[in-house]
Tab-separated table of C-alpha atoms in Angstrom:
chain	number	residue	atom	x	y	z
A	1	UNK	CA	118.513	59.625	92.345
A	2	UNK	CA	115.116	58.102	93.127
A	3	UNK	CA	113.218	61.326	93.640
A	4	UNK	CA	109.650	62.032	92.672
A	5	UNK	CA	108.558	65.603	93.361
A	6	UNK	CA	105.017	66.838	93.851
A	7	UNK	CA	103.544	70.324	94.039
A	8	UNK	CA	101.888	71.839	95.908
A	9	UNK	CA	102.539	70.218	99.289
A	10	UNK	CA	99.193	71.418	100.626
A	11	UNK	CA	96.047	72.594	98.843
A	12	UNK	CA	92.759	73.938	100.167
A	13	UNK	CA	89.969	74.366	97.644
A	14	UNK	CA	86.277	75.004	97.538
A	15	UNK	CA	83.845	72.701	95.810
A	16	UNK	CA	83.513	75.043	92.821
A	17	UNK	CA	87.246	75.573	92.293
A	18	UNK	CA	89.468	74.127	89.594
A	19	UNK	CA	93.008	73.214	90.605
A	20	UNK	CA	95.828	70.962	89.424
A	21	UNK	CA	98.341	68.725	91.158
A	22	UNK	CA	101.729	68.254	89.548
A	23	UNK	CA	104.252	65.431	89.670
A	24	UNK	CA	107.706	65.223	88.143
A	25	UNK	CA	110.446	62.613	87.910
A	26	UNK	CA	113.778	62.601	86.112
A	27	UNK	CA	114.684	58.941	86.518
A	28	UNK	CA	113.694	58.027	82.971
A	29	UNK	CA	110.742	56.044	84.258
A	30	UNK	CA	107.992	55.380	81.724
A	31	UNK	CA	105.173	54.380	84.084
A	32	UNK	CA	103.563	56.959	86.363
A	33	UNK	CA	100.768	56.526	88.871
A	34	UNK	CA	98.277	58.522	90.939
A	35	UNK	CA	97.199	57.092	94.280
A	36	UNK	CA	94.759	58.452	96.853
A	37	UNK	CA	95.403	57.833	100.538
A	38	UNK	CA	92.931	58.523	103.325
A	39	UNK	CA	94.109	58.793	106.931
A	40	UNK	CA	95.222	55.482	108.473
A	41	UNK	CA	94.554	53.625	105.206
A	42	UNK	CA	96.829	52.219	102.488
A	43	UNK	CA	97.242	54.016	99.154
A	44	UNK	CA	94.527	53.243	96.593
A	45	UNK	CA	95.375	53.290	92.907
A	46	UNK	CA	93.553	55.853	90.755
A	47	UNK	CA	95.354	55.995	87.412
A	48	UNK	CA	98.352	54.479	85.622
A	49	UNK	CA	100.134	55.968	82.626
A	50	UNK	CA	102.497	53.782	80.627
A	51	UNK	CA	104.595	55.456	77.952
A	52	UNK	CA	102.412	58.571	78.291
A	53	UNK	CA	99.202	56.644	77.561
A	54	UNK	CA	96.506	56.029	80.153
A	55	UNK	CA	96.569	52.289	80.803
A	56	UNK	CA	94.501	51.964	83.995
A	57	UNK	CA	91.604	54.040	85.312
A	58	UNK	CA	90.258	52.504	88.498
A	59	UNK	CA	86.707	53.802	87.935
A	60	UNK	CA	87.653	57.225	89.232
A	61	UNK	CA	84.930	59.943	89.056
A	62	UNK	CA	85.293	62.361	86.152
A	63	UNK	CA	85.905	65.259	88.533
A	64	UNK	CA	89.483	63.882	88.590
A	65	UNK	CA	91.187	64.246	85.201
A	66	UNK	CA	94.748	62.982	84.706
A	67	UNK	CA	97.163	64.250	82.097
A	68	UNK	CA	100.646	63.125	81.092
A	69	UNK	CA	102.204	65.923	78.974
A	70	UNK	CA	105.519	64.074	78.610
A	71	UNK	CA	107.427	61.172	80.104
A	72	UNK	CA	108.621	63.212	83.099
A	73	UNK	CA	105.414	64.972	84.076
A	74	UNK	CA	102.053	63.880	85.406
A	75	UNK	CA	99.185	66.185	86.298
A	76	UNK	CA	95.897	65.627	88.075
A	77	UNK	CA	93.231	68.215	87.270
A	78	UNK	CA	90.560	68.705	89.915
A	79	UNK	CA	87.118	70.199	89.377
A	80	UNK	CA	83.931	70.280	91.461
A	81	UNK	CA	85.388	68.099	94.190
A	82	UNK	CA	83.469	66.945	97.239
A	83	UNK	CA	84.609	67.153	100.889
A	84	UNK	CA	85.076	63.364	100.891
A	85	UNK	CA	87.798	63.824	98.270
A	86	UNK	CA	90.014	65.345	100.962
A	87	UNK	CA	93.050	63.059	101.203
A	88	UNK	CA	96.760	62.716	100.517
A	89	UNK	CA	97.350	62.369	96.766
A	90	UNK	CA	100.476	60.421	95.948
A	91	UNK	CA	102.340	60.199	92.677
A	92	UNK	CA	104.663	57.281	91.921
A	93	UNK	CA	106.820	56.165	89.012
A	94	UNK	CA	108.495	52.960	87.876
A	95	UNK	CA	110.808	51.789	85.113
A	96	UNK	CA	108.329	49.859	82.954
A	97	UNK	CA	110.745	48.063	80.660
A	98	UNK	CA	110.166	44.738	78.957
A	99	UNK	CA	106.757	44.381	80.572
A	100	UNK	CA	108.259	43.578	83.957
A	101	UNK	CA	107.125	45.070	87.228
A	102	UNK	CA	109.714	47.393	88.601
A	103	UNK	CA	109.942	49.194	91.896
A	104	UNK	CA	107.478	52.038	92.358
A	105	UNK	CA	108.951	55.173	93.904
A	106	UNK	CA	106.557	57.538	95.630
A	107	UNK	CA	106.596	61.295	95.959
A	108	UNK	CA	105.840	63.092	99.242
A	109	UNK	CA	102.228	63.706	98.282
A	110	UNK	CA	99.863	66.661	98.125
A	111	UNK	CA	97.562	66.994	101.102
A	112	UNK	CA	94.218	68.189	99.746
A	113	UNK	CA	91.408	69.678	101.800
A	114	UNK	CA	88.072	70.332	100.091
A	115	UNK	CA	85.791	72.747	101.899
B	1	UNK	CA	91.709	39.828	92.195
B	2	UNK	CA	94.577	39.963	94.669
B	3	UNK	CA	93.901	40.469	98.389
B	4	UNK	CA	96.670	41.185	100.902
B	5	UNK	CA	96.153	40.689	104.635
B	6	UNK	CA	98.631	42.290	107.053
B	7	UNK	CA	99.122	41.635	110.781
B	8	UNK	CA	99.388	43.031	113.355
B	9	UNK	CA	97.760	46.422	112.830
B	10	UNK	CA	99.797	47.897	115.693
B	11	UNK	CA	103.071	46.756	117.207
B	12	UNK	CA	104.916	48.243	120.184
B	13	UNK	CA	108.464	47.164	121.026
B	14	UNK	CA	111.304	48.330	123.208
B	15	UNK	CA	114.390	49.773	121.581
B	16	UNK	CA	116.760	46.956	120.666
B	17	UNK	CA	114.030	44.334	120.334
B	18	UNK	CA	113.076	42.697	117.042
B	19	UNK	CA	109.829	43.410	115.194
B	20	UNK	CA	108.049	41.058	112.798
B	21	UNK	CA	105.177	41.989	110.481
B	22	UNK	CA	103.386	39.310	108.472
B	23	UNK	CA	101.397	39.447	105.233
B	24	UNK	CA	99.458	36.861	103.274
B	25	UNK	CA	98.313	37.131	99.677
B	26	UNK	CA	95.681	35.305	97.695
B	27	UNK	CA	96.750	35.384	94.023
B	28	UNK	CA	99.352	32.756	93.146
B	29	UNK	CA	100.295	34.872	90.098
B	30	UNK	CA	101.737	37.567	92.374
B	31	UNK	CA	105.508	37.488	92.272
B	32	UNK	CA	106.739	40.863	93.491
B	33	UNK	CA	106.490	41.877	97.153
B	34	UNK	CA	107.739	45.295	98.305
B	35	UNK	CA	107.655	46.777	101.779
B	36	UNK	CA	107.161	50.502	102.325
B	37	UNK	CA	107.738	52.664	105.397
B	38	UNK	CA	105.608	55.779	105.750
B	39	UNK	CA	106.433	58.437	108.309
B	40	UNK	CA	103.893	61.031	109.353
B	41	UNK	CA	103.290	63.607	106.627
B	42	UNK	CA	105.467	61.820	104.069
B	43	UNK	CA	105.021	59.521	101.111
B	44	UNK	CA	105.747	55.776	101.332
B	45	UNK	CA	109.432	54.938	101.069
B	46	UNK	CA	110.560	51.569	99.732
B	47	UNK	CA	112.683	49.789	102.326
B	48	UNK	CA	113.073	46.319	100.825
B	49	UNK	CA	111.465	44.126	98.188
B	50	UNK	CA	111.585	40.489	97.165
B	51	UNK	CA	110.692	38.579	94.024
B	52	UNK	CA	109.235	35.106	93.958
B	53	UNK	CA	112.419	33.417	92.775
B	54	UNK	CA	114.071	34.289	96.103
B	55	UNK	CA	113.170	33.009	99.588
B	56	UNK	CA	114.928	35.586	101.697
B	57	UNK	CA	116.603	38.951	101.318
B	58	UNK	CA	118.493	41.001	103.869
B	59	UNK	CA	119.654	44.610	104.033
B	60	UNK	CA	121.446	45.474	107.275
B	61	UNK	CA	118.815	45.336	110.052
B	62	UNK	CA	115.942	44.572	107.695
B	63	UNK	CA	115.069	41.192	106.182
B	64	UNK	CA	112.150	39.836	104.228
B	65	UNK	CA	111.186	36.166	103.888
B	66	UNK	CA	108.812	34.669	101.342
B	67	UNK	CA	106.966	31.361	101.449
B	68	UNK	CA	105.345	30.905	98.047
B	69	UNK	CA	103.653	27.664	98.961
B	70	UNK	CA	101.899	29.197	101.943
B	71	UNK	CA	101.489	32.549	100.162
B	72	UNK	CA	102.942	34.592	102.947
B	73	UNK	CA	105.841	36.962	103.415
B	74	UNK	CA	107.245	38.698	106.465
B	75	UNK	CA	109.309	41.743	107.375
B	76	UNK	CA	111.872	41.366	110.139
B	77	UNK	CA	113.525	44.373	111.769
B	78	UNK	CA	116.295	43.638	114.263
B	79	UNK	CA	117.801	45.969	116.873
B	80	UNK	CA	114.915	48.394	116.513
B	81	UNK	CA	115.527	52.098	117.039
B	82	UNK	CA	113.062	54.944	117.791
B	83	UNK	CA	113.479	56.193	114.213
B	84	UNK	CA	112.001	52.901	112.988
B	85	UNK	CA	108.644	54.123	114.357
B	86	UNK	CA	106.325	54.548	111.360
B	87	UNK	CA	103.537	52.835	109.433
B	88	UNK	CA	104.734	49.854	107.393
B	89	UNK	CA	102.832	48.598	104.345
B	90	UNK	CA	103.368	45.320	102.555
B	91	UNK	CA	102.237	44.995	98.946
B	92	UNK	CA	101.956	42.405	96.205
B	93	UNK	CA	101.714	42.511	92.444
B	94	UNK	CA	102.181	40.332	89.377
B	95	UNK	CA	105.048	40.758	86.968
B	96	UNK	CA	103.266	43.120	84.605
B	97	UNK	CA	104.690	46.610	84.288
B	98	UNK	CA	102.370	49.467	85.058
B	99	UNK	CA	100.008	47.377	87.163
B	100	UNK	CA	98.719	48.129	90.588
B	101	UNK	CA	100.423	47.342	93.832
B	102	UNK	CA	97.865	45.798	96.173
B	103	UNK	CA	98.648	47.023	99.676
B	104	UNK	CA	97.987	45.519	103.071
B	105	UNK	CA	96.198	47.726	105.587
B	106	UNK	CA	99.419	48.749	107.312
B	107	UNK	CA	101.134	48.195	110.656
B	108	UNK	CA	101.873	51.072	113.013
B	109	UNK	CA	105.200	50.289	114.666
B	110	UNK	CA	106.138	52.173	117.835
B	111	UNK	CA	109.657	51.778	119.233
B	112	UNK	CA	110.093	53.175	122.720
B	113	UNK	CA	113.457	54.016	124.225
């Protein structure tokens, strides 16, 4: 099973709202990622968690706040977003054993619209 | 840092023809090269990957070749079918776990019947 699940599938929010995106995997992977993808563009890395610790933050604005409550779950908390933050938000996971790069498996994404 | 160039940006073929997508990378430390297929409204799906200790890998109608000296790798799809229509992304990374995949800009493949 190589499934990464994400909820919700779609989200519409105003600029003053607070919302959260959720990601879950049960493959025993210890690295989890958030990517942002604009239309007709490749995914861009936002955050990486390795063994539940934040290991990479690609200079993402503080209105995006990641959280990794346990090895299977990854959240992205959203607050005071701007219309330009509208995009497809993708979660991915990988094995992360022995320091070697393993295959990243992506979820279906949450399509976010900020009004 | 790593930079991945992908060509062509769009590719149209007739059903049954072959399709080839090419990528070049800049960082000689990169040694893992996956290819993802993304259909409309879905997340990227891994279709094949290759590591730098291998020159070629094949999985049914899909093959990937890697030329480390020239720093380029290619995706080959034979006997294309309409369901192969999608956006294809190549990517590169080094061997460190939890590091970023650097993606090419993508190729929109259209297979007409």
